[in-house]
């Protein structure tokens, strides 16, 4: 498995840089199968204010009729290099991981990452994204047709917890990041395996596009069990630790880019 940090200029705003965080091979970021799906953490940075404007998720799907389909990556030219090619989502991640290192982006963004404004805005964005996972009043945020980052929060002794897989896919963090670092303190390893996560798909009837109640109930029951492994505790301490780790992850390696190829 190789970790990578990738940057691209936004096409709709010259001030904004999209920074992607991902892994080439990890069960949290890559759903293998006949049509692989990959998840990347997305961070939109304002180069003038030094603030992070959005923390969200990019989903790249392999389509059954060939080619790939990216979700939440339309404001960059990254996918123009991969369209109309016989690729799958995993191959795109490998391509991003071996893109040329960009001295310009590395110097510019590393300086921004050290500023108090960036750290404060990152805390705010991470808190908001976590809230979308646990607060049903503001709704879920699906990414891609499989929506395998969706989860149902469960009650535990000290409050709430969500699937660690969901946290990993949302922020571009790997199994090792969440199980073998300081974040492991909040990753509950008590319980039993629930098997592979069931994505939000095949919920509709065979003759129309309406949801089938029995299928939805079965999916909710499967994903809302509190007695399974790998549940990430949601507390003030855990969210602060998560934000700190994401910052550390962003600063951990040179930043790669393909802007020189998309601008030609």
mmCIF file of N, CA and C in Angstrom, residues 58-188:
data_model
loop_
_atom_site.group_PDB
_atom_site.id
_atom_site.type_symbol
_atom_site.label_atom_id
_atom_site.label_comp_id
_atom_site.label_asym_id
_atom_site.label_seq_id
_atom_site.Cartn_x
_atom_site.Cartn_y
_atom_site.Cartn_z
ATOM 1 N N UNK A 58 -14.202 12.231 -2.198
ATOM 2 C CA UNK A 58 -14.282 11.952 -3.628
ATOM 3 C C UNK A 58 -14.474 10.447 -3.801
ATOM 4 N N UNK A 59 -15.401 10.077 -4.645
ATOM 5 C CA UNK A 59 -15.626 8.666 -4.961
ATOM 6 C C UNK A 59 -15.395 8.472 -6.451
ATOM 7 N N UNK A 60 -14.558 7.495 -6.816
ATOM 8 C CA UNK A 60 -14.310 7.165 -8.217
ATOM 9 C C UNK A 60 -14.853 5.764 -8.458
ATOM 10 N N UNK A 61 -15.811 5.656 -9.344
ATOM 11 C CA UNK A 61 -16.442 4.371 -9.624
ATOM 12 C C UNK A 61 -16.042 3.834 -10.986
ATOM 13 N N UNK A 62 -15.980 2.518 -11.085
ATOM 14 C CA UNK A 62 -15.770 1.843 -12.358
ATOM 15 C C UNK A 62 -17.132 1.470 -12.912
ATOM 16 N N UNK A 63 -17.427 1.922 -14.108
ATOM 17 C CA UNK A 63 -18.748 1.687 -14.673
ATOM 18 C C UNK A 63 -18.785 0.377 -15.446
ATOM 19 N N UNK A 64 -19.923 -0.273 -15.427
ATOM 20 C CA UNK A 64 -20.045 -1.611 -16.017
ATOM 21 C C UNK A 64 -19.885 -1.601 -17.533
ATOM 22 N N UNK A 65 -20.142 -0.452 -18.172
ATOM 23 C CA UNK A 65 -19.978 -0.379 -19.623
ATOM 24 C C UNK A 65 -18.604 0.146 -20.018
ATOM 25 N N UNK A 66 -17.692 0.261 -19.027
ATOM 26 C CA UNK A 66 -16.326 0.674 -19.300
ATOM 27 C C UNK A 66 -16.041 2.094 -18.864
ATOM 28 N N UNK A 67 -14.830 2.322 -18.410
ATOM 29 C CA UNK A 67 -14.447 3.653 -17.980
ATOM 30 C C UNK A 67 -14.756 3.912 -16.516
ATOM 31 N N UNK A 68 -14.537 5.149 -16.097
ATOM 32 C CA UNK A 68 -14.706 5.521 -14.693
ATOM 33 C C UNK A 68 -15.627 6.728 -14.593
ATOM 34 N N UNK A 69 -16.177 6.930 -13.385
ATOM 35 C CA UNK A 69 -17.052 8.066 -13.134
ATOM 36 C C UNK A 69 -16.694 8.662 -11.778
ATOM 37 N N UNK A 70 -16.164 9.892 -11.754
ATOM 38 C CA UNK A 70 -15.800 10.516 -10.483
ATOM 39 C C UNK A 70 -16.960 11.318 -9.892
ATOM 40 N N UNK A 71 -17.101 11.268 -8.595
ATOM 41 C CA UNK A 71 -18.090 12.069 -7.882
ATOM 42 C C UNK A 71 -17.360 13.092 -7.017
ATOM 43 N N UNK A 72 -17.830 14.342 -7.053
ATOM 44 C CA UNK A 72 -17.299 15.426 -6.227
ATOM 45 C C UNK A 72 -15.895 15.846 -6.660
ATOM 46 N N UNK A 73 -15.611 15.716 -7.956
ATOM 47 C CA UNK A 73 -14.302 16.139 -8.462
ATOM 48 C C UNK A 73 -14.464 16.930 -9.763
ATOM 49 N N UNK A 74 -15.620 17.526 -9.947
ATOM 50 C CA UNK A 74 -15.912 18.179 -11.225
ATOM 51 C C UNK A 74 -15.227 19.530 -11.381
ATOM 52 N N UNK A 75 -14.765 20.136 -10.287
ATOM 53 C CA UNK A 75 -14.183 21.478 -10.385
ATOM 54 C C UNK A 75 -12.673 21.454 -10.597
ATOM 55 N N UNK A 76 -12.152 20.346 -11.058
ATOM 56 C CA UNK A 76 -10.749 20.254 -11.459
ATOM 57 C C UNK A 76 -10.686 19.553 -12.816
ATOM 58 N N UNK A 77 -9.504 19.557 -13.412
ATOM 59 C CA UNK A 77 -9.316 18.898 -14.709
ATOM 60 C C UNK A 77 -8.687 17.515 -14.574
ATOM 61 N N UNK A 78 -8.594 17.020 -13.342
ATOM 62 C CA UNK A 78 -7.872 15.772 -13.108
ATOM 63 C C UNK A 78 -8.397 14.642 -13.978
ATOM 64 N N UNK A 79 -9.715 14.446 -14.002
ATOM 65 C CA UNK A 79 -10.275 13.288 -14.677
ATOM 66 C C UNK A 79 -10.250 13.393 -16.198
ATOM 67 N N UNK A 80 -9.906 14.580 -16.728
ATOM 68 C CA UNK A 80 -9.796 14.702 -18.183
ATOM 69 C C UNK A 80 -8.692 13.803 -18.734
ATOM 70 N N UNK A 81 -7.697 13.524 -17.899
ATOM 71 C CA UNK A 81 -6.591 12.668 -18.335
ATOM 72 C C UNK A 81 -6.976 11.193 -18.394
ATOM 73 N N UNK A 82 -8.091 10.835 -17.733
ATOM 74 C CA UNK A 82 -8.461 9.429 -17.638
ATOM 75 C C UNK A 82 -9.742 9.073 -18.393
ATOM 76 N N UNK A 83 -10.421 10.087 -18.949
ATOM 77 C CA UNK A 83 -11.680 9.793 -19.624
ATOM 78 C C UNK A 83 -11.418 9.047 -20.937
ATOM 79 N N UNK A 84 -12.405 8.254 -21.330
ATOM 80 C CA UNK A 84 -12.347 7.482 -22.576
ATOM 81 C C UNK A 84 -11.176 6.507 -22.598
ATOM 82 N N UNK A 85 -10.807 6.016 -21.426
ATOM 83 C CA UNK A 85 -9.735 5.024 -21.339
ATOM 84 C C UNK A 85 -10.239 3.779 -20.615
ATOM 85 N N UNK A 86 -9.650 2.637 -20.941
ATOM 86 C CA UNK A 86 -10.043 1.370 -20.317
ATOM 87 C C UNK A 86 -9.347 1.237 -18.968
ATOM 88 N N UNK A 87 -9.847 1.978 -17.978
ATOM 89 C CA UNK A 87 -9.260 1.995 -16.650
ATOM 90 C C UNK A 87 -10.314 1.634 -15.619
ATOM 91 N N UNK A 88 -9.857 1.223 -14.432
ATOM 92 C CA UNK A 88 -10.782 1.107 -13.318
ATOM 93 C C UNK A 88 -10.329 2.056 -12.212
ATOM 94 N N UNK A 89 -11.128 2.154 -11.156
ATOM 95 C CA UNK A 89 -10.872 3.140 -10.103
ATOM 96 C C UNK A 89 -9.534 2.901 -9.409
ATOM 97 N N UNK A 90 -9.165 1.641 -9.209
ATOM 98 C CA UNK A 90 -7.901 1.346 -8.538
ATOM 99 C C UNK A 90 -6.705 1.824 -9.361
ATOM 100 N N UNK A 91 -6.785 1.680 -10.664
ATOM 101 C CA UNK A 91 -5.687 2.128 -11.521
ATOM 102 C C UNK A 91 -5.533 3.648 -11.481
ATOM 103 N N UNK A 92 -6.647 4.360 -11.335
ATOM 104 C CA UNK A 92 -6.562 5.814 -11.218
ATOM 105 C C UNK A 92 -5.800 6.200 -9.958
ATOM 106 N N UNK A 93 -6.089 5.517 -8.840
ATOM 107 C CA UNK A 93 -5.366 5.801 -7.595
ATOM 108 C C UNK A 93 -3.877 5.525 -7.745
ATOM 109 N N UNK A 94 -3.530 4.453 -8.428
ATOM 110 C CA UNK A 94 -2.108 4.163 -8.664
ATOM 111 C C UNK A 94 -1.472 5.259 -9.516
ATOM 112 N N UNK A 95 -2.202 5.754 -10.505
ATOM 113 C CA UNK A 95 -1.670 6.824 -11.349
ATOM 114 C C UNK A 95 -1.439 8.100 -10.535
ATOM 115 N N UNK A 96 -2.378 8.439 -9.648
ATOM 116 C CA UNK A 96 -2.210 9.626 -8.808
ATOM 117 C C UNK A 96 -1.017 9.462 -7.863
ATOM 118 N N UNK A 97 -0.778 8.231 -7.416
ATOM 119 C CA UNK A 97 0.294 7.987 -6.444
ATOM 120 C C UNK A 97 1.688 8.093 -7.053
ATOM 121 N N UNK A 98 1.783 7.990 -8.372
ATOM 122 C CA UNK A 98 3.100 8.084 -9.035
ATOM 123 C C UNK A 98 3.199 9.341 -9.903
ATOM 124 N N UNK A 99 2.241 10.257 -9.756
ATOM 125 C CA UNK A 99 2.321 11.531 -10.482
ATOM 126 C C UNK A 99 3.575 12.285 -10.035
ATOM 127 N N UNK A 100 4.090 13.172 -10.868
ATOM 128 C CA UNK A 100 5.303 13.930 -10.498
ATOM 129 C C UNK A 100 5.089 14.769 -9.240
ATOM 130 N N UNK A 101 6.115 14.836 -8.420
ATOM 131 C CA UNK A 101 6.052 15.701 -7.249
ATOM 132 C C UNK A 101 6.114 17.161 -7.708
ATOM 133 N N UNK A 102 5.284 17.989 -7.083
ATOM 134 C CA UNK A 102 5.208 19.401 -7.465
ATOM 135 C C UNK A 102 5.889 20.252 -6.396
ATOM 136 N N UNK A 103 7.030 20.836 -6.739
ATOM 137 C CA UNK A 103 7.715 21.718 -5.790
ATOM 138 C C UNK A 103 6.862 22.942 -5.468
ATOM 139 N N UNK A 104 6.158 23.452 -6.470
ATOM 140 C CA UNK A 104 5.332 24.652 -6.257
ATOM 141 C C UNK A 104 4.228 24.388 -5.247
ATOM 142 N N UNK A 105 3.466 23.321 -5.447
ATOM 143 C CA UNK A 105 2.381 23.005 -4.521
ATOM 144 C C UNK A 105 2.920 22.609 -3.146
ATOM 145 N N UNK A 106 4.009 21.860 -3.135
ATOM 146 C CA UNK A 106 4.565 21.418 -1.854
ATOM 147 C C UNK A 106 4.992 22.617 -1.011
ATOM 148 N N UNK A 107 5.708 23.561 -1.610
ATOM 149 C CA UNK A 107 6.165 24.731 -0.856
ATOM 150 C C UNK A 107 4.988 25.614 -0.430
ATOM 151 N N UNK A 108 4.075 25.858 -1.361
ATOM 152 C CA UNK A 108 2.944 26.745 -1.059
ATOM 153 C C UNK A 108 2.046 26.150 0.023
ATOM 154 N N UNK A 109 1.674 24.886 -0.130
ATOM 155 C CA UNK A 109 0.720 24.286 0.795
ATOM 156 C C UNK A 109 1.348 23.965 2.151
ATOM 157 N N UNK A 110 2.607 23.565 2.164
ATOM 158 C CA UNK A 110 3.248 23.283 3.447
ATOM 159 C C UNK A 110 3.305 24.545 4.313
ATOM 160 N N UNK A 111 3.510 25.687 3.696
ATOM 161 C CA UNK A 111 3.492 26.951 4.442
ATOM 162 C C UNK A 111 2.090 27.251 4.968
ATOM 163 N N UNK A 112 1.077 26.995 4.133
ATOM 164 C CA UNK A 112 -0.305 27.226 4.567
ATOM 165 C C UNK A 112 -0.678 26.306 5.713
ATOM 166 N N UNK A 113 -0.247 25.046 5.635
ATOM 167 C CA UNK A 113 -0.598 24.066 6.670
ATOM 168 C C UNK A 113 -0.091 24.462 8.059
ATOM 169 N N UNK A 114 0.913 25.302 8.115
ATOM 170 C CA UNK A 114 1.487 25.703 9.399
ATOM 171 C C UNK A 114 0.783 26.898 10.032
ATOM 172 N N UNK A 115 -0.129 27.516 9.318
ATOM 173 C CA UNK A 115 -0.746 28.738 9.824
ATOM 174 C C UNK A 115 -1.878 28.443 10.806
ATOM 175 N N UNK A 116 -2.088 29.308 11.795
ATOM 176 C CA UNK A 116 -3.193 29.123 12.739
ATOM 177 C C UNK A 116 -4.562 29.125 12.060
ATOM 178 N N UNK A 117 -4.734 29.933 11.006
ATOM 179 C CA UNK A 117 -6.016 29.988 10.310
ATOM 180 C C UNK A 117 -6.363 28.637 9.691
ATOM 181 N N UNK A 118 -5.357 27.998 9.105
ATOM 182 C CA UNK A 118 -5.619 26.696 8.489
ATOM 183 C C UNK A 118 -6.017 25.675 9.545
ATOM 184 N N UNK A 119 -5.284 25.631 10.640
ATOM 185 C CA UNK A 119 -5.579 24.649 11.680
ATOM 186 C C UNK A 119 -6.967 24.868 12.274
ATOM 187 N N UNK A 120 -7.336 26.137 12.500
ATOM 188 C CA UNK A 120 -8.653 26.433 13.066
ATOM 189 C C UNK A 120 -9.770 26.053 12.096
ATOM 190 N N UNK A 121 -9.584 26.358 10.817
ATOM 191 C CA UNK A 121 -10.618 26.038 9.827
ATOM 192 C C UNK A 121 -10.721 24.531 9.608
ATOM 193 N N UNK A 122 -9.597 23.817 9.690
ATOM 194 C CA UNK A 122 -9.631 22.361 9.573
ATOM 195 C C UNK A 122 -10.429 21.755 10.720
ATOM 196 N N UNK A 123 -10.223 22.254 11.930
ATOM 197 C CA UNK A 123 -10.997 21.764 13.077
ATOM 198 C C UNK A 123 -12.494 21.936 12.836
ATOM 199 N N UNK A 124 -12.872 23.109 12.310
ATOM 200 C CA UNK A 124 -14.282 23.395 12.049
ATOM 201 C C UNK A 124 -14.866 22.454 11.003
ATOM 202 N N UNK A 125 -14.133 22.243 9.922
ATOM 203 C CA UNK A 125 -14.637 21.407 8.833
ATOM 204 C C UNK A 125 -14.732 19.934 9.249
ATOM 205 N N UNK A 126 -13.746 19.448 9.988
ATOM 206 C CA UNK A 126 -13.786 18.057 10.445
ATOM 207 C C UNK A 126 -14.951 17.849 11.407
ATOM 208 N N UNK A 127 -15.162 18.819 12.302
ATOM 209 C CA UNK A 127 -16.284 18.728 13.234
ATOM 210 C C UNK A 127 -17.605 18.660 12.463
ATOM 211 N N UNK A 128 -17.761 19.505 11.447
ATOM 212 C CA UNK A 128 -18.997 19.510 10.681
ATOM 213 C C UNK A 128 -19.200 18.184 9.953
ATOM 214 N N UNK A 129 -18.145 17.656 9.368
ATOM 215 C CA UNK A 129 -18.280 16.399 8.635
ATOM 216 C C UNK A 129 -18.637 15.251 9.577
ATOM 217 N N UNK A 130 -18.059 15.241 10.765
ATOM 218 C CA UNK A 130 -18.425 14.229 11.751
ATOM 219 C C UNK A 130 -19.885 14.401 12.152
ATOM 220 N N UNK A 131 -20.317 15.640 12.266
ATOM 221 C CA UNK A 131 -21.713 15.871 12.655
ATOM 222 C C UNK A 131 -22.683 15.297 11.631
ATOM 223 N N UNK A 132 -22.318 15.355 10.346
ATOM 224 C CA UNK A 132 -23.201 14.773 9.334
ATOM 225 C C UNK A 132 -23.337 13.265 9.498
ATOM 226 N N UNK A 133 -22.390 12.652 10.184
ATOM 227 C CA UNK A 133 -22.467 11.208 10.409
ATOM 228 C C UNK A 133 -23.384 10.844 11.567
ATOM 229 N N UNK A 134 -23.499 11.741 12.543
ATOM 230 C CA UNK A 134 -24.190 11.366 13.783
ATOM 231 C C UNK A 134 -25.467 12.152 14.035
ATOM 232 N N UNK A 135 -25.664 13.254 13.343
ATOM 233 C CA UNK A 135 -26.840 14.092 13.598
ATOM 234 C C UNK A 135 -27.861 13.873 12.485
ATOM 235 N N UNK A 136 -28.900 13.126 12.766
ATOM 236 C CA UNK A 136 -29.895 12.820 11.739
ATOM 237 C C UNK A 136 -30.700 14.051 11.334
ATOM 238 N N UNK A 137 -30.647 15.106 12.125
ATOM 239 C CA UNK A 137 -31.417 16.309 11.816
ATOM 240 C C UNK A 137 -30.897 17.015 10.568
ATOM 241 N N UNK A 138 -29.612 16.855 10.249
ATOM 242 C CA UNK A 138 -29.060 17.522 9.070
ATOM 243 C C UNK A 138 -28.839 16.547 7.922
ATOM 244 N N UNK A 139 -29.156 15.277 8.148
ATOM 245 C CA UNK A 139 -29.133 14.313 7.058
ATOM 246 C C UNK A 139 -27.769 13.715 6.769
ATOM 247 N N UNK A 140 -27.792 12.654 5.995
ATOM 248 C CA UNK A 140 -26.563 11.987 5.589
ATOM 249 C C UNK A 140 -25.986 12.677 4.356
ATOM 250 N N UNK A 141 -24.748 12.388 4.078
ATOM 251 C CA UNK A 141 -24.161 12.931 2.851
ATOM 252 C C UNK A 141 -23.625 11.766 2.024
ATOM 253 N N UNK A 142 -24.353 11.288 1.021
ATOM 254 C CA UNK A 142 -23.881 10.176 0.210
ATOM 255 C C UNK A 142 -22.876 10.643 -0.839
ATOM 256 N N UNK A 143 -21.946 9.790 -1.177
ATOM 257 C CA UNK A 143 -20.991 10.052 -2.250
ATOM 258 C C UNK A 143 -20.940 8.822 -3.142
ATOM 259 N N UNK A 144 -21.351 8.956 -4.379
ATOM 260 C CA UNK A 144 -21.327 7.820 -5.289
ATOM 261 C C UNK A 144 -22.586 6.972 -5.174
ATOM 262 N N UNK A 145 -22.773 6.115 -6.149
ATOM 263 C CA UNK A 145 -23.980 5.304 -6.179
ATOM 264 C C UNK A 145 -23.966 4.201 -5.124
ATOM 265 N N UNK A 146 -22.792 3.698 -4.786
ATOM 266 C CA UNK A 146 -22.733 2.629 -3.784
ATOM 267 C C UNK A 146 -22.928 3.173 -2.380
ATOM 268 N N UNK A 147 -22.520 4.425 -2.179
ATOM 269 C CA UNK A 147 -22.725 5.085 -0.885
ATOM 270 C C UNK A 147 -22.229 4.229 0.280
ATOM 271 N N UNK A 148 -21.108 3.590 0.117
ATOM 272 C CA UNK A 148 -20.601 2.702 1.153
ATOM 273 C C UNK A 148 -19.902 3.438 2.281
ATOM 274 N N UNK A 149 -19.942 4.776 2.257
ATOM 275 C CA UNK A 149 -19.434 5.519 3.396
ATOM 276 C C UNK A 149 -20.574 5.926 4.325
ATOM 277 N N UNK A 150 -21.826 5.648 3.913
ATOM 278 C CA UNK A 150 -22.957 5.921 4.787
ATOM 279 C C UNK A 150 -22.920 5.014 6.010
ATOM 280 N N UNK A 151 -23.396 5.493 7.120
ATOM 281 C CA UNK A 151 -23.409 4.674 8.324
ATOM 282 C C UNK A 151 -24.517 5.151 9.250
ATOM 283 N N UNK A 152 -24.862 4.324 10.199
ATOM 284 C CA UNK A 152 -25.852 4.664 11.209
ATOM 285 C C UNK A 152 -25.139 4.725 12.555
ATOM 286 N N UNK A 153 -25.168 5.862 13.258
ATOM 287 C CA UNK A 153 -24.500 5.947 14.568
ATOM 288 C C UNK A 153 -25.170 5.039 15.583
ATOM 289 N N UNK A 154 -24.377 4.502 16.495
ATOM 290 C CA UNK A 154 -24.904 3.610 17.529
ATOM 291 C C UNK A 154 -24.527 4.161 18.904
ATOM 292 N N UNK A 155 -25.319 3.806 19.889
ATOM 293 C CA UNK A 155 -25.055 4.228 21.251
ATOM 294 C C UNK A 155 -24.053 3.292 21.910
ATOM 295 N N UNK A 156 -23.083 3.857 22.625
ATOM 296 C CA UNK A 156 -22.138 3.085 23.421
ATOM 297 C C UNK A 156 -22.127 3.666 24.829
ATOM 298 N N UNK A 157 -21.284 3.114 25.688
ATOM 299 C CA UNK A 157 -21.291 3.528 27.087
ATOM 300 C C UNK A 157 -21.072 5.026 27.261
ATOM 301 N N UNK A 158 -20.133 5.584 26.488
ATOM 302 C CA UNK A 158 -19.761 6.985 26.677
ATOM 303 C C UNK A 158 -20.423 7.945 25.690
ATOM 304 N N UNK A 159 -21.332 7.440 24.858
ATOM 305 C CA UNK A 159 -21.986 8.329 23.907
ATOM 306 C C UNK A 159 -22.280 7.651 22.588
ATOM 307 N N UNK A 160 -21.721 8.199 21.486
ATOM 308 C CA UNK A 160 -21.996 7.700 20.145
ATOM 309 C C UNK A 160 -20.735 7.132 19.501
ATOM 310 N N UNK A 161 -20.958 6.254 18.526
ATOM 311 C CA UNK A 161 -19.857 5.711 17.733
ATOM 312 C C UNK A 161 -20.365 5.460 16.319
ATOM 313 N N UNK A 162 -19.458 5.555 15.353
ATOM 314 C CA UNK A 162 -19.783 5.234 13.964
ATOM 315 C C UNK A 162 -18.736 4.261 13.445
ATOM 316 N N UNK A 163 -19.025 3.647 12.325
ATOM 317 C CA UNK A 163 -18.093 2.689 11.747
ATOM 318 C C UNK A 163 -16.751 3.349 11.443
ATOM 319 N N UNK A 164 -15.678 2.691 11.834
ATOM 320 C CA UNK A 164 -14.344 3.191 11.535
ATOM 321 C C UNK A 164 -14.098 3.235 10.031
ATOM 322 N N UNK A 165 -14.726 2.312 9.309
ATOM 323 C CA UNK A 165 -14.600 2.315 7.853
ATOM 324 C C UNK A 165 -15.148 3.614 7.276
ATOM 325 N N UNK A 166 -16.270 4.076 7.817
ATOM 326 C CA UNK A 166 -16.859 5.330 7.364
ATOM 327 C C UNK A 166 -15.910 6.501 7.586
ATOM 328 N N UNK A 167 -15.284 6.538 8.754
ATOM 329 C CA UNK A 167 -14.323 7.604 9.056
ATOM 330 C C UNK A 167 -13.146 7.546 8.083
ATOM 331 N N UNK A 168 -12.644 6.345 7.833
ATOM 332 C CA UNK A 168 -11.519 6.188 6.917
ATOM 333 C C UNK A 168 -11.855 6.641 5.518
ATOM 334 N N UNK A 169 -13.004 6.210 5.003
ATOM 335 C CA UNK A 169 -13.375 6.576 3.640
ATOM 336 C C UNK A 169 -13.629 8.072 3.511
ATOM 337 N N UNK A 170 -14.200 8.666 4.532
ATOM 338 C CA UNK A 170 -14.530 10.080 4.469
ATOM 339 C C UNK A 170 -13.288 10.952 4.396
ATOM 340 N N UNK A 171 -12.271 10.635 5.192
ATOM 341 C CA UNK A 171 -11.097 11.510 5.303
ATOM 342 C C UNK A 171 -9.855 10.966 4.599
ATOM 343 N N UNK A 172 -9.968 9.850 3.900
ATOM 344 C CA UNK A 172 -8.827 9.297 3.187
ATOM 345 C C UNK A 172 -7.800 8.638 4.087
ATOM 346 N N UNK A 173 -8.245 8.107 5.240
ATOM 347 C CA UNK A 173 -7.337 7.460 6.184
ATOM 348 C C UNK A 173 -7.432 5.941 6.051
ATOM 349 N N UNK A 174 -6.309 5.270 6.227
ATOM 350 C CA UNK A 174 -6.246 3.835 6.020
ATOM 351 C C UNK A 174 -6.556 3.062 7.298
ATOM 352 N N UNK A 175 -6.648 1.760 7.150
ATOM 353 C CA UNK A 175 -6.826 0.873 8.307
ATOM 354 C C UNK A 175 -5.684 1.067 9.298
ATOM 355 N N UNK A 176 -4.455 1.164 8.787
ATOM 356 C CA UNK A 176 -3.314 1.359 9.680
ATOM 357 C C UNK A 176 -3.392 2.694 10.415
ATOM 358 N N UNK A 177 -3.845 3.734 9.721
ATOM 359 C CA UNK A 177 -3.972 5.049 10.353
ATOM 360 C C UNK A 177 -4.900 4.997 11.563
ATOM 361 N N UNK A 178 -5.977 4.231 11.442
ATOM 362 C CA UNK A 178 -7.005 4.214 12.473
ATOM 363 C C UNK A 178 -6.841 3.082 13.479
ATOM 364 N N UNK A 179 -5.884 2.196 13.229
ATOM 365 C CA UNK A 179 -5.720 1.037 14.115
ATOM 366 C C UNK A 179 -4.336 0.944 14.753
ATOM 367 N N UNK A 180 -3.349 1.663 14.205
ATOM 368 C CA UNK A 180 -1.983 1.513 14.696
ATOM 369 C C UNK A 180 -1.327 2.854 15.020
ATOM 370 N N UNK A 181 -2.139 3.861 15.244
ATOM 371 C CA UNK A 181 -1.626 5.175 15.631
ATOM 372 C C UNK A 181 -2.376 5.636 16.875
ATOM 373 N N UNK A 182 -2.238 6.914 17.220
ATOM 374 C CA UNK A 182 -2.934 7.432 18.389
ATOM 375 C C UNK A 182 -4.456 7.371 18.240
ATOM 376 N N UNK A 183 -4.927 7.301 17.003
ATOM 377 C CA UNK A 183 -6.370 7.212 16.775
ATOM 378 C C UNK A 183 -6.935 5.863 17.207
ATOM 379 N N UNK A 184 -6.061 4.872 17.356
ATOM 380 C CA UNK A 184 -6.527 3.549 17.784
ATOM 381 C C UNK A 184 -7.176 3.593 19.165
ATOM 382 N N UNK A 185 -6.827 4.609 19.949
ATOM 383 C CA UNK A 185 -7.428 4.772 21.277
ATOM 384 C C UNK A 185 -8.942 4.881 21.189
ATOM 385 N N UNK A 186 -9.449 5.419 20.075
ATOM 386 C CA UNK A 186 -10.880 5.650 19.919
ATOM 387 C C UNK A 186 -11.552 4.601 19.033
ATOM 388 N N UNK A 187 -10.775 3.648 18.543
ATOM 389 C CA UNK A 187 -11.290 2.603 17.664
ATOM 390 C C UNK A 187 -11.612 1.373 18.503
ATOM 391 N N UNK A 188 -12.875 1.136 18.745
ATOM 392 C CA UNK A 188 -13.298 0.046 19.630
ATOM 393 C C UNK A 188 -13.074 -1.300 18.952
#
